[in-house]
PDB file of C-alpha atoms in Angstrom:
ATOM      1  CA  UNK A   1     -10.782  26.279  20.529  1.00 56.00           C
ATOM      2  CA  UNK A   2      -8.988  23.152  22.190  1.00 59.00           C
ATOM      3  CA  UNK A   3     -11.548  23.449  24.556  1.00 70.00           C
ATOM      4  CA  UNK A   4     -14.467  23.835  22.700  1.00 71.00           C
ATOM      5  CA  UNK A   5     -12.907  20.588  20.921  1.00 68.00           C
ATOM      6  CA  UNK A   6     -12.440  18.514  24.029  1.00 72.00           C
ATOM      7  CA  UNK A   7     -16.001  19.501  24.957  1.00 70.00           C
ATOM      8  CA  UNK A   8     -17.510  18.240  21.873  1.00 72.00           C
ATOM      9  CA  UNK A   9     -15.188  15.041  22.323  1.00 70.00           C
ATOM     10  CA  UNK A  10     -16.598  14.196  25.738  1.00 71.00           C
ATOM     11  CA  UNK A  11     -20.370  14.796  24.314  1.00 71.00           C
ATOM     12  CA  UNK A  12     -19.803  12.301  21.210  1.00 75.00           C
ATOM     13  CA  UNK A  13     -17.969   9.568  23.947  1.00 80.00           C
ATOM     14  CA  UNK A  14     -20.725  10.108  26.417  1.00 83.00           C
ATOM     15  CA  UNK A  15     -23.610   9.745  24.176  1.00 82.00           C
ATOM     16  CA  UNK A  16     -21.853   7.016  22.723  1.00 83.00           C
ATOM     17  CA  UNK A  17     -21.752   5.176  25.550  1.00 86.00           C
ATOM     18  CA  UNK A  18     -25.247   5.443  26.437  1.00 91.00           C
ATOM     19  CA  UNK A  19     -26.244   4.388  22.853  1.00 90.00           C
ATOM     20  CA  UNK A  20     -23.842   1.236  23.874  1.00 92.00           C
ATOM     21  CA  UNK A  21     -25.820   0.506  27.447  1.00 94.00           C
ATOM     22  CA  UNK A  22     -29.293   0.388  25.369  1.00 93.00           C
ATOM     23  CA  UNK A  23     -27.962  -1.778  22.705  1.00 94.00           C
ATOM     24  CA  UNK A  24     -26.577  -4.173  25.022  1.00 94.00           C
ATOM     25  CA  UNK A  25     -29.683  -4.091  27.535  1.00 95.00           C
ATOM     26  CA  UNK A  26     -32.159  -4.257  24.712  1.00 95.00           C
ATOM     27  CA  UNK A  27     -30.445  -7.947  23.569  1.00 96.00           C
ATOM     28  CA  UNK A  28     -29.998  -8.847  26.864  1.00 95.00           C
ATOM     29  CA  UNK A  29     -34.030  -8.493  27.102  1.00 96.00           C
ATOM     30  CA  UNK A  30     -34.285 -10.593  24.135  1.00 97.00           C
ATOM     31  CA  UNK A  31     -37.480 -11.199  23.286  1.00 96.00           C
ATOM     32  CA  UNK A  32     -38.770  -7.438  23.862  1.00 94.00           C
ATOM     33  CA  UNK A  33     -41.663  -7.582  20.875  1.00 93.00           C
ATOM     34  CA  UNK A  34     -44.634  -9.956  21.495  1.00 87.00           C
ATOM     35  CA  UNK A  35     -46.489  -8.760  17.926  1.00 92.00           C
ATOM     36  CA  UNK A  36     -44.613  -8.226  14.804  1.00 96.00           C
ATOM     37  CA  UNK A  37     -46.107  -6.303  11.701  1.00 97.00           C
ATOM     38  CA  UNK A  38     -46.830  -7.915   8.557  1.00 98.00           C
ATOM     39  CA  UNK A  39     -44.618  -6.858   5.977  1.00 98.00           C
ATOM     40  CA  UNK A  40     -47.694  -6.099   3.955  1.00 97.00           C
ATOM     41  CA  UNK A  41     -45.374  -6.714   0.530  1.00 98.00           C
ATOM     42  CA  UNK A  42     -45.894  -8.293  -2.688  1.00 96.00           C
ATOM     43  CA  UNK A  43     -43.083 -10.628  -2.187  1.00 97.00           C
ATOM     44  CA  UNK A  44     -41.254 -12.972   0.570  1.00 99.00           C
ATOM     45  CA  UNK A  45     -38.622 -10.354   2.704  1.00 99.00           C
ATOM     46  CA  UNK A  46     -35.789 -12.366   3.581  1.00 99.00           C
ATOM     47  CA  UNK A  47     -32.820 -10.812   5.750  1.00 99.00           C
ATOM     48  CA  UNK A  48     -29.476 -12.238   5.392  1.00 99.00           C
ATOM     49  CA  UNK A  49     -25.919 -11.896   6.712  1.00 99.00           C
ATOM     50  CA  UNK A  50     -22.858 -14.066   7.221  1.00 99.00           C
ATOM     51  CA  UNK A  51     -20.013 -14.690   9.651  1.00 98.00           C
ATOM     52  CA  UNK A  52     -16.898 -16.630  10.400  1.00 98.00           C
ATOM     53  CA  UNK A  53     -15.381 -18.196  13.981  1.00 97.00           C
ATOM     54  CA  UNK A  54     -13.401 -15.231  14.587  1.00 96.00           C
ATOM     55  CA  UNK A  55     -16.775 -13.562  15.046  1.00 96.00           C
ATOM     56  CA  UNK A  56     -18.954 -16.007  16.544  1.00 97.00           C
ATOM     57  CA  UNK A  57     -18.206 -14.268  20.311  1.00 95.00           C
ATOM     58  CA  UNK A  58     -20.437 -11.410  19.726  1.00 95.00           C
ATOM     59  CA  UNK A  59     -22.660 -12.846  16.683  1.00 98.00           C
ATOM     60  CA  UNK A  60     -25.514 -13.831  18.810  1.00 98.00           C
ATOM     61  CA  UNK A  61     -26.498 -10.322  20.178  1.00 98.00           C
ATOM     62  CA  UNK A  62     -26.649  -9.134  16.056  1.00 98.00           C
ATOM     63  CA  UNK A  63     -28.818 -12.313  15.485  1.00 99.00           C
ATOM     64  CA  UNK A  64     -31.497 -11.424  18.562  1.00 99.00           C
ATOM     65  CA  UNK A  65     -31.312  -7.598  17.546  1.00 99.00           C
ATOM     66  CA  UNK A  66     -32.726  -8.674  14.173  1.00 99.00           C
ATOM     67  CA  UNK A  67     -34.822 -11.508  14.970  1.00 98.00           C
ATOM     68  CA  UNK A  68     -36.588  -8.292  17.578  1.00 98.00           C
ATOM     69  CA  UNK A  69     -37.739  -6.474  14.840  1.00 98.00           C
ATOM     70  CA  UNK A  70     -41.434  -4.562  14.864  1.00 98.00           C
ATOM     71  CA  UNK A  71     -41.644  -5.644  11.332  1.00 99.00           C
ATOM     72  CA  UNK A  72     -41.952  -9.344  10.363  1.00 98.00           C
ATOM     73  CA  UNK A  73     -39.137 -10.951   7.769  1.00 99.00           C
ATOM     74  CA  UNK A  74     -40.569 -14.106   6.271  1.00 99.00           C
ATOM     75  CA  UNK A  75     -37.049 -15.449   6.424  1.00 99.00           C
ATOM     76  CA  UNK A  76     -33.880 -14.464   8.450  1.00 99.00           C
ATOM     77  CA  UNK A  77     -31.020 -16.459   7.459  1.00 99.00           C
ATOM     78  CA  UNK A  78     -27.300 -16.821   8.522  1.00 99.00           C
ATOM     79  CA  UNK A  79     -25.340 -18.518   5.947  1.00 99.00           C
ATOM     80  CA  UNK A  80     -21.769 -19.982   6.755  1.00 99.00           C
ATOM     81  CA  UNK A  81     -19.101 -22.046   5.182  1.00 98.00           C
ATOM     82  CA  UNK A  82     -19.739 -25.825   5.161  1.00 98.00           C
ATOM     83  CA  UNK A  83     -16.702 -26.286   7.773  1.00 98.00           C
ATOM     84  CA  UNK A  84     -18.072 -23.141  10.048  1.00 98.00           C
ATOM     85  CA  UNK A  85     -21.785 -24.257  11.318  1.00 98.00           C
ATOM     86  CA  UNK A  86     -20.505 -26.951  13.424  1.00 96.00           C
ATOM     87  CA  UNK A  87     -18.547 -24.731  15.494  1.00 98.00           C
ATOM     88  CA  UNK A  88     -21.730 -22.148  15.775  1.00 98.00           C
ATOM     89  CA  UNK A  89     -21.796 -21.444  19.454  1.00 98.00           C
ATOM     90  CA  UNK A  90     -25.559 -22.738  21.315  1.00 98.00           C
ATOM     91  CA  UNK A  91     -26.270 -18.893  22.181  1.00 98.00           C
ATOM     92  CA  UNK A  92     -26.749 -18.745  18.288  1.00 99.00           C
ATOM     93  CA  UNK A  93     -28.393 -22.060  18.102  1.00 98.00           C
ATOM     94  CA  UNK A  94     -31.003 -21.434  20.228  1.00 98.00           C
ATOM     95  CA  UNK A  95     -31.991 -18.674  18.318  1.00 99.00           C
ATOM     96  CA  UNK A  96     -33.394 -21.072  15.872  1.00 99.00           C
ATOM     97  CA  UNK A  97     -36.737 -21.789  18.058  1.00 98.00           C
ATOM     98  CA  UNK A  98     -37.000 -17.839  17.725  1.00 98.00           C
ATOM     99  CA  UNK A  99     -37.139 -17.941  13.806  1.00 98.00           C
ATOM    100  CA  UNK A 100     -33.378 -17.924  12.698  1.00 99.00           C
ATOM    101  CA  UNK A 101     -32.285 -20.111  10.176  1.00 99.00           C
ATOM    102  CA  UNK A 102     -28.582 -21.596  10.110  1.00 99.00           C
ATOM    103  CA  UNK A 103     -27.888 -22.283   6.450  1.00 99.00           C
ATOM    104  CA  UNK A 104     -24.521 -23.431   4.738  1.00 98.00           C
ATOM    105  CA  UNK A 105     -23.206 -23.316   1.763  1.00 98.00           C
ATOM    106  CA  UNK A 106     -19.487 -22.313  -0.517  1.00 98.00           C
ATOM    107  CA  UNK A 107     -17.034 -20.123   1.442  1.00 98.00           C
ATOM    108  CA  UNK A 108     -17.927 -17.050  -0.676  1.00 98.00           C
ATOM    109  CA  UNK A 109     -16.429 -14.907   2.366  1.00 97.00           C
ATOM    110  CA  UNK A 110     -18.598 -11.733   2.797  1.00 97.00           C
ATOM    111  CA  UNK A 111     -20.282 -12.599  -0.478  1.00 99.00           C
ATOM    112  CA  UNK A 112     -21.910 -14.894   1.789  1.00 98.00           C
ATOM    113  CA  UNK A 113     -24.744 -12.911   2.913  1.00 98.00           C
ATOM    114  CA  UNK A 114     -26.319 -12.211  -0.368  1.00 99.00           C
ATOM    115  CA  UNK A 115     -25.019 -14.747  -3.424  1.00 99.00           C
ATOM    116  CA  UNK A 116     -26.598 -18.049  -2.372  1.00 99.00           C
ATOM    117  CA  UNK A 117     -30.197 -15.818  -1.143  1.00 99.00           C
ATOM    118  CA  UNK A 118     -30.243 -14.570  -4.817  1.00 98.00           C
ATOM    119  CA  UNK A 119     -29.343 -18.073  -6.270  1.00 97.00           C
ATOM    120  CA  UNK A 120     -32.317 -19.679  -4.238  1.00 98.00           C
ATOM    121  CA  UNK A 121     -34.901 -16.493  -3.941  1.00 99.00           C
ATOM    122  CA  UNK A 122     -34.347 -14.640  -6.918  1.00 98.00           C
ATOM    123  CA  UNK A 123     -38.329 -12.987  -6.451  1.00 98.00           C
ATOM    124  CA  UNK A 124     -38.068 -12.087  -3.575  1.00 99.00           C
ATOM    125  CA  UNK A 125     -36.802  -8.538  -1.682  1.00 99.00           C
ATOM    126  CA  UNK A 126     -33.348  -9.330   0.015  1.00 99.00           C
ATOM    127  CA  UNK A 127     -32.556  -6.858   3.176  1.00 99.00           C
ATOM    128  CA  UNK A 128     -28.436  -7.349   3.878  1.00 99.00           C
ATOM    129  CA  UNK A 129     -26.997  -6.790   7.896  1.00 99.00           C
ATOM    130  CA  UNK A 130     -23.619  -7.018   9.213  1.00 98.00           C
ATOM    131  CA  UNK A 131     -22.707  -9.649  12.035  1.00 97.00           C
ATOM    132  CA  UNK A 132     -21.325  -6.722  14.457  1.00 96.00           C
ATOM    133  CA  UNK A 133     -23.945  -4.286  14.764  1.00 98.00           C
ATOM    134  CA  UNK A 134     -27.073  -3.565  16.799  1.00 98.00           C
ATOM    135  CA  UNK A 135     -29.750  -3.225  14.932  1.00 99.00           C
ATOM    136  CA  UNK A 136     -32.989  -0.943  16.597  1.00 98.00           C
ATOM    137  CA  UNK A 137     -36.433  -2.511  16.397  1.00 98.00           C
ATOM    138  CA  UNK A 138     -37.539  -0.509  13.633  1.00 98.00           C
ATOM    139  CA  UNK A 139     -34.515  -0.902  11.783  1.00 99.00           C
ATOM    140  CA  UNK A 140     -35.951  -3.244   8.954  1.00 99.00           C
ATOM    141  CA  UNK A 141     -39.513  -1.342   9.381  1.00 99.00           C
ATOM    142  CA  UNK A 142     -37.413   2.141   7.824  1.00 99.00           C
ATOM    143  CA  UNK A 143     -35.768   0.149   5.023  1.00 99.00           C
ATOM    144  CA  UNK A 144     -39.142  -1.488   3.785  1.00 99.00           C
ATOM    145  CA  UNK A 145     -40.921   2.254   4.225  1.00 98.00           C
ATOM    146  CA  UNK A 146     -38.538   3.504   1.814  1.00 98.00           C
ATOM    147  CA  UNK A 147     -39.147   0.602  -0.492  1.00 98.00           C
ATOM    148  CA  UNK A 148     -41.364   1.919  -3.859  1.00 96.00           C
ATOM    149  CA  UNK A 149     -42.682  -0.932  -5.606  1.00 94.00           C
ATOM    150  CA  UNK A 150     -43.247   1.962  -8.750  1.00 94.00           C
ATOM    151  CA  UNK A 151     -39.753   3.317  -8.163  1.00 94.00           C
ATOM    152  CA  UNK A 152     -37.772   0.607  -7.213  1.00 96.00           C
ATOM    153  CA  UNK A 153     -34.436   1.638  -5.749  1.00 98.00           C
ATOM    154  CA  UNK A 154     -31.868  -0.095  -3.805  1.00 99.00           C
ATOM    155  CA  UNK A 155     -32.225   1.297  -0.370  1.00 99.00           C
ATOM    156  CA  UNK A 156     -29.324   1.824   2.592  1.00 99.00           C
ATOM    157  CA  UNK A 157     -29.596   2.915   5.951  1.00 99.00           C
ATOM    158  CA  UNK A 158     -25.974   4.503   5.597  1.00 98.00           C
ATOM    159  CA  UNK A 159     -24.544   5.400   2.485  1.00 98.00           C
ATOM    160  CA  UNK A 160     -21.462   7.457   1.638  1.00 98.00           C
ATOM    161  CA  UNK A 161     -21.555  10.444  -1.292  1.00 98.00           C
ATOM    162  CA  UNK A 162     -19.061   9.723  -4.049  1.00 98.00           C
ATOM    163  CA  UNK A 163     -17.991  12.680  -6.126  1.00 95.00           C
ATOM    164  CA  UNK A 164     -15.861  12.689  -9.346  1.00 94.00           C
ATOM    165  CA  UNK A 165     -13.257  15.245 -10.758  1.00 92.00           C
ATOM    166  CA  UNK A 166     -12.217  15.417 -14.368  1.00 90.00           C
ATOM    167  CA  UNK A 167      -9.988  12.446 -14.318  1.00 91.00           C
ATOM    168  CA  UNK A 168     -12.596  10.307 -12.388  1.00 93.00           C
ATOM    169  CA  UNK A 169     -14.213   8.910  -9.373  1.00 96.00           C
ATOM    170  CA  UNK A 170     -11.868  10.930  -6.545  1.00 97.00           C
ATOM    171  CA  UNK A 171     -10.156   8.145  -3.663  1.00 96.00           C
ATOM    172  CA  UNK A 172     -12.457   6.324  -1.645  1.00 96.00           C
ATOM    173  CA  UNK A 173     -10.936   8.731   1.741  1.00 95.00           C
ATOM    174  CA  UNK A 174     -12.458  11.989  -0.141  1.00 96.00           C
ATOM    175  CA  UNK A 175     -15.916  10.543  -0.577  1.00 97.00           C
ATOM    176  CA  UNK A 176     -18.679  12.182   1.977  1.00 97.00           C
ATOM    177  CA  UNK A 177     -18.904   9.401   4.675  1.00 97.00           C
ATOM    178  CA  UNK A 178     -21.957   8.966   6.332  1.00 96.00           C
ATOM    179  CA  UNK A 179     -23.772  11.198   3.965  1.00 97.00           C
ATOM    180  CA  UNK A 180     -27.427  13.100   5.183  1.00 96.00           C
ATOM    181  CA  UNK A 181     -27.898  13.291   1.573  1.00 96.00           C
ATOM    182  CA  UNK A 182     -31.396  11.168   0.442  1.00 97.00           C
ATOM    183  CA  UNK A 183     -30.382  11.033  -3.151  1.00 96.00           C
ATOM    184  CA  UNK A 184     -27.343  11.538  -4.992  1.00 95.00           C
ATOM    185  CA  UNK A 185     -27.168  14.978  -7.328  1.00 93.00           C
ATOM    186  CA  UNK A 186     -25.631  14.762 -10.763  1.00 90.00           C
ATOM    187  CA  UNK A 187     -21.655  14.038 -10.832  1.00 91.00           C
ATOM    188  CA  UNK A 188     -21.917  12.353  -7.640  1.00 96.00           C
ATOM    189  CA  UNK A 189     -23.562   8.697  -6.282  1.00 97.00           C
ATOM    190  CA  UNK A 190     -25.004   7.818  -3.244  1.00 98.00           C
ATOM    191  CA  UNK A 191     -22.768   4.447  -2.115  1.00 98.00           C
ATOM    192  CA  UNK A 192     -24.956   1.656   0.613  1.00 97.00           C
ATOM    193  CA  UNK A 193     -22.353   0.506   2.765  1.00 96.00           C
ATOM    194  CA  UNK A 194     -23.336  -2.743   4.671  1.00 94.00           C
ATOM    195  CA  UNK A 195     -23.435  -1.439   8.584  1.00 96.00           C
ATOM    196  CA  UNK A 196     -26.390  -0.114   8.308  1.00 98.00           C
ATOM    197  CA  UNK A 197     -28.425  -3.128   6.187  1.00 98.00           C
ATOM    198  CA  UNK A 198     -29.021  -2.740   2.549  1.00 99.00           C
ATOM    199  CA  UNK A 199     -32.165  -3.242   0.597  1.00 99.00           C
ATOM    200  CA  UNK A 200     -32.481  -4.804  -2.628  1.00 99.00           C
ATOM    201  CA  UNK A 201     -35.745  -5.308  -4.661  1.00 99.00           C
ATOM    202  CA  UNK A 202     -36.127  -8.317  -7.389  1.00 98.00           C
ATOM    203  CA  UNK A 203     -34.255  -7.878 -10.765  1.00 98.00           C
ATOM    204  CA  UNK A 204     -32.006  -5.030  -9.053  1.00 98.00           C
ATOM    205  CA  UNK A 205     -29.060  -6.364  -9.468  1.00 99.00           C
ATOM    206  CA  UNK A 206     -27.041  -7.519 -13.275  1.00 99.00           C
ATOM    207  CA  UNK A 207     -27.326 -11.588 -13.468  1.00 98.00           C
ATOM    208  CA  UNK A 208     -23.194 -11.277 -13.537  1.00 98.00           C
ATOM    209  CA  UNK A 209     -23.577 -10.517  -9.792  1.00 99.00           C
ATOM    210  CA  UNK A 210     -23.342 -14.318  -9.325  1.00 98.00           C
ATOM    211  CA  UNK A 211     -20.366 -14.449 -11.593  1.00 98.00           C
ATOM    212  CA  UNK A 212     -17.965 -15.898  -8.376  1.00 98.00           C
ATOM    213  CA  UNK A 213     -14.699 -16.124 -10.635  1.00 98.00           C
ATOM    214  CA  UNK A 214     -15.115 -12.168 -11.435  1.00 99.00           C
ATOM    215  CA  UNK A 215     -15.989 -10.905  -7.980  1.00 99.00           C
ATOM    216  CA  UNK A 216     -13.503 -13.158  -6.489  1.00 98.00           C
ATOM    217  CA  UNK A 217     -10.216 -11.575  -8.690  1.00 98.00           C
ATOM    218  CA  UNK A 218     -11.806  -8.308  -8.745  1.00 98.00           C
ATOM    219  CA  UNK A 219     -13.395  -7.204  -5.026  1.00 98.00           C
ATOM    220  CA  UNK A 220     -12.366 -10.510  -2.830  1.00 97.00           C
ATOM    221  CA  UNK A 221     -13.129  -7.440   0.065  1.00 96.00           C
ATOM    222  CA  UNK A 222     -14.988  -5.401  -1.492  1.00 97.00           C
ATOM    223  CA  UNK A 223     -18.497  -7.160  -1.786  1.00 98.00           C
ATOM    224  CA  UNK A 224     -19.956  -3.083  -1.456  1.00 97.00           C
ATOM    225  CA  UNK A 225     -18.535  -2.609  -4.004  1.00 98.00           C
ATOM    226  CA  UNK A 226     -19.442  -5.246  -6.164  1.00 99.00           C
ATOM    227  CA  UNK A 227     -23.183  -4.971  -5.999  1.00 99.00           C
ATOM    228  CA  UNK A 228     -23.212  -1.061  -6.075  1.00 99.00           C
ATOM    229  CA  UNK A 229     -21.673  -2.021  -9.684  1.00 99.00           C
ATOM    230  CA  UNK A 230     -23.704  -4.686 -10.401  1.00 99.00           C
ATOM    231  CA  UNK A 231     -27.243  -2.860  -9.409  1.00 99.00           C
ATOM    232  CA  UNK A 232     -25.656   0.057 -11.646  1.00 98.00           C
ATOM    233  CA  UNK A 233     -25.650  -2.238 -14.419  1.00 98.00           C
ATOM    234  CA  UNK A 234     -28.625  -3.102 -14.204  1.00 98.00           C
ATOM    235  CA  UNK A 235     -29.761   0.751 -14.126  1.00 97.00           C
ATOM    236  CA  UNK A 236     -30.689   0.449 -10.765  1.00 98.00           C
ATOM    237  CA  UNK A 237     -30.660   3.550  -8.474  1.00 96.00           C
ATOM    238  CA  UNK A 238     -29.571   4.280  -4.820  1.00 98.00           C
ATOM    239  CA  UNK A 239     -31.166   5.629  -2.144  1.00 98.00           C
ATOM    240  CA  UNK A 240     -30.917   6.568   1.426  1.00 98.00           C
ATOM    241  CA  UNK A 241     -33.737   6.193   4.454  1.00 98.00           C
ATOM    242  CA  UNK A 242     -35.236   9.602   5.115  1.00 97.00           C
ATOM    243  CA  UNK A 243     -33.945   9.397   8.529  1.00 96.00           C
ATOM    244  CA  UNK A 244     -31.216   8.122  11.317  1.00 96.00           C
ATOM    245  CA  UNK A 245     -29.479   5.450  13.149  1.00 96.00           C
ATOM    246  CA  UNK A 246     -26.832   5.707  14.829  1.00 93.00           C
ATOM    247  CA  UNK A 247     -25.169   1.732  14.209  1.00 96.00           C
ATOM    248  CA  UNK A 248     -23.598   0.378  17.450  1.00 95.00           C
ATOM    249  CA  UNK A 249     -20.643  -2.001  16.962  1.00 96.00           C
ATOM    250  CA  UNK A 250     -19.684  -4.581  19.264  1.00 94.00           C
ATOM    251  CA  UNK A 251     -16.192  -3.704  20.233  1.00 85.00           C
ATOM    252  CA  UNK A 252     -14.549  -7.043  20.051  1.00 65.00           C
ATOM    253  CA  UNK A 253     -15.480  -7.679  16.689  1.00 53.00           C
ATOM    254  CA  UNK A 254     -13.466  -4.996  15.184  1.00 53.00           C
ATOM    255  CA  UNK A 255     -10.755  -7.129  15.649  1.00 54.00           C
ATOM    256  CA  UNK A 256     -11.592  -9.096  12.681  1.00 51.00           C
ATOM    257  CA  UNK A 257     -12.743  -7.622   9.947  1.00 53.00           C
ATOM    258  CA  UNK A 258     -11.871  -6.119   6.323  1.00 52.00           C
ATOM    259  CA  UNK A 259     -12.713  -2.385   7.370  1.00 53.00           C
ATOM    260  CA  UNK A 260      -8.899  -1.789   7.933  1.00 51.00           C
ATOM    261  CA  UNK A 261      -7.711  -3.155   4.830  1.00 51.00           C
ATOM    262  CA  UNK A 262     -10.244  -1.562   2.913  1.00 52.00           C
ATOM    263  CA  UNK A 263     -10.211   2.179   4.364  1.00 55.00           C
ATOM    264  CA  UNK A 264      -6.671   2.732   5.535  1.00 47.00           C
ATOM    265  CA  UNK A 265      -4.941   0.526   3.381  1.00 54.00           C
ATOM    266  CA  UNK A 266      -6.431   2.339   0.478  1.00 85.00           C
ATOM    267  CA  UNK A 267      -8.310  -1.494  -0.287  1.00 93.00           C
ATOM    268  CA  UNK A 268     -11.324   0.227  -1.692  1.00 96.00           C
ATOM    269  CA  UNK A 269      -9.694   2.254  -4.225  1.00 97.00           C
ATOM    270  CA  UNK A 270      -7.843  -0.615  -5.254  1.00 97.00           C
ATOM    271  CA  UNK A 271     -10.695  -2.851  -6.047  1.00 98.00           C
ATOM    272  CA  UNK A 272     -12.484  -0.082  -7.457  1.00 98.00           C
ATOM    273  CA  UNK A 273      -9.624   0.772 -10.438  1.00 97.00           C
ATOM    274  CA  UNK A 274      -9.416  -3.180 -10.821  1.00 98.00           C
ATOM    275  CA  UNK A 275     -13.391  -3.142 -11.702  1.00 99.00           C
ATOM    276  CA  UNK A 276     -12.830  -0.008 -13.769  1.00 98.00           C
ATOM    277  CA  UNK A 277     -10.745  -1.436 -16.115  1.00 98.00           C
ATOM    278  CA  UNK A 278     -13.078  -4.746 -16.637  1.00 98.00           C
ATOM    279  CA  UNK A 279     -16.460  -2.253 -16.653  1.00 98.00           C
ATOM    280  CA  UNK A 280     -15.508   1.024 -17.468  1.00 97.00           C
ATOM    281  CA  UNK A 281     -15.955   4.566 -15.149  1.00 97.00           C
ATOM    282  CA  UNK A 282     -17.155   4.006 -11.470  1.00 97.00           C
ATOM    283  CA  UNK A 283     -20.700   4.747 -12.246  1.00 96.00           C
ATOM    284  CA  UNK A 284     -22.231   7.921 -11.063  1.00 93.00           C
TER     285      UNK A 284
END
């Protein structure tokens, strides 16, 4: 059985690693796609995401992976604090001539990446990415595929599977990470989590989403959190891509980030009771 184990082990490390020499060869090729697809949609499709000085050292290899897309964004923006853009490093500069736009506004931490979009484009469809991830060409192309226009969802690449017992949503460590599931079954909700880009149509999301005194006291780490509730509110659905990526991280950039508070400091559970007792249940 050890062996068996160890075997498996050295597969997962090996194909890992391979996954890790394509993601940094494919941004190191930067541009790779001469002709971008139309979006085809009703509405402007703006990507957004957010980061901070500690991450700046691998933020520019995120920025070319989405500016390589096969499908167009009318807009991809990187908001940062007021006090952060003037230390933005030139490798992310000089993305600009490629289409990136270097936006600042309030120090709204992760909330960032989706708060002042919503404030400025409130028609339009809003696509969220991480700063420490490689995302594939047709990353953005899957999201947008899964996107009904009749059946307006918000959509996730990666989404965990809460369940719920009699007394309630169970902890955040019991949920199904990384669920295969498409849709969530009764009793149980599927949960976007930011690494692999989320997806949100117009009007999916409660106006109190912009409400920065409540997310502030009640998630200041848990922006996932806050607009699964606040798409809930709104009676907004999730759903996940019919399909796969495996997300690459850059290494170094683990270093800094709220993943360790959040997971295995038990942070997640703690801002979810906290919006329980302002909203009610965690809704399934």
């Amino acid at each position: 059985m050890l062996g068996a184990w160890r075997i498996r082990l050295w597969l997962k490390r090996r194909q890992r690693a391979r996954l890790d020499r394509a993601a940094h060869a494919a941004v190191a090729a930067f541009p790779t796609i001469a002709q971008r697809r139309p979006h085809g949609l009703a509405t402007p499709l703006i990507v957004n995401l957010t980061s901070y000085p500690a991450r700046y050292p691998t933020l520019a290899p995120t920025l070319r992976s989405l500016l390589d897309q096969s499908l167009a964004a009318d807009r991809t923006i990187l908001w940062l604090a007021h006090q952060d853009v003037e230390v933005l490093p030139d490798a992310v500069r000089q993305l600009e001539s490629h289409g990136l736009e270097v936006r600042s506004c309030d120090d709204l931490r992760s909330y960032k990446k989706l708060i002042p979009a919503l404030t400025q484009w409130p028609e339009a469809i809003h696509v969220t990415a991480d700063d420490d991830v490689y995302y594939p060409p047709d990353w953005l192309a899957g999201l947008v595929g899964a996107h009904d226009p009749l059946r307006p969802s918000v959509i996730g690449w990666r989404a965990h599977l809460a369940r719920a017992s009699a007394s309630g949503v169970l902890p955040y460590r019991e949920w199904e990470m990384a669920t295969a599931r498409t849709e969530a079954e009764p009793g149980t909700a599927l949960f976007p989590t930011g690494i692999g880009g989320v997806l949100y149509p117009p009007g999916s999301l409660h106006p109190d989403v912009r409400d920065r005194a409540q997310f502030t006291a009640l998630c200041p780490q848990g922006d996932d959190i806050w607009f699964y509730w606040m798409a809930r509110r709104q009676g907004m659905r999730h759903r996940r891509v019919d399909g796969w990526i495996d997300f690459i991280e850059w290494p170094a950039s683990q270093q800094a980030g709220l993943r360790v508070d959040n997971i295995e400091r038990d942070g997640n559970d703690r801002q979810i009771q906290a919006m329980e007792a302002v909203y009610g249940p965690f809704p399934l």
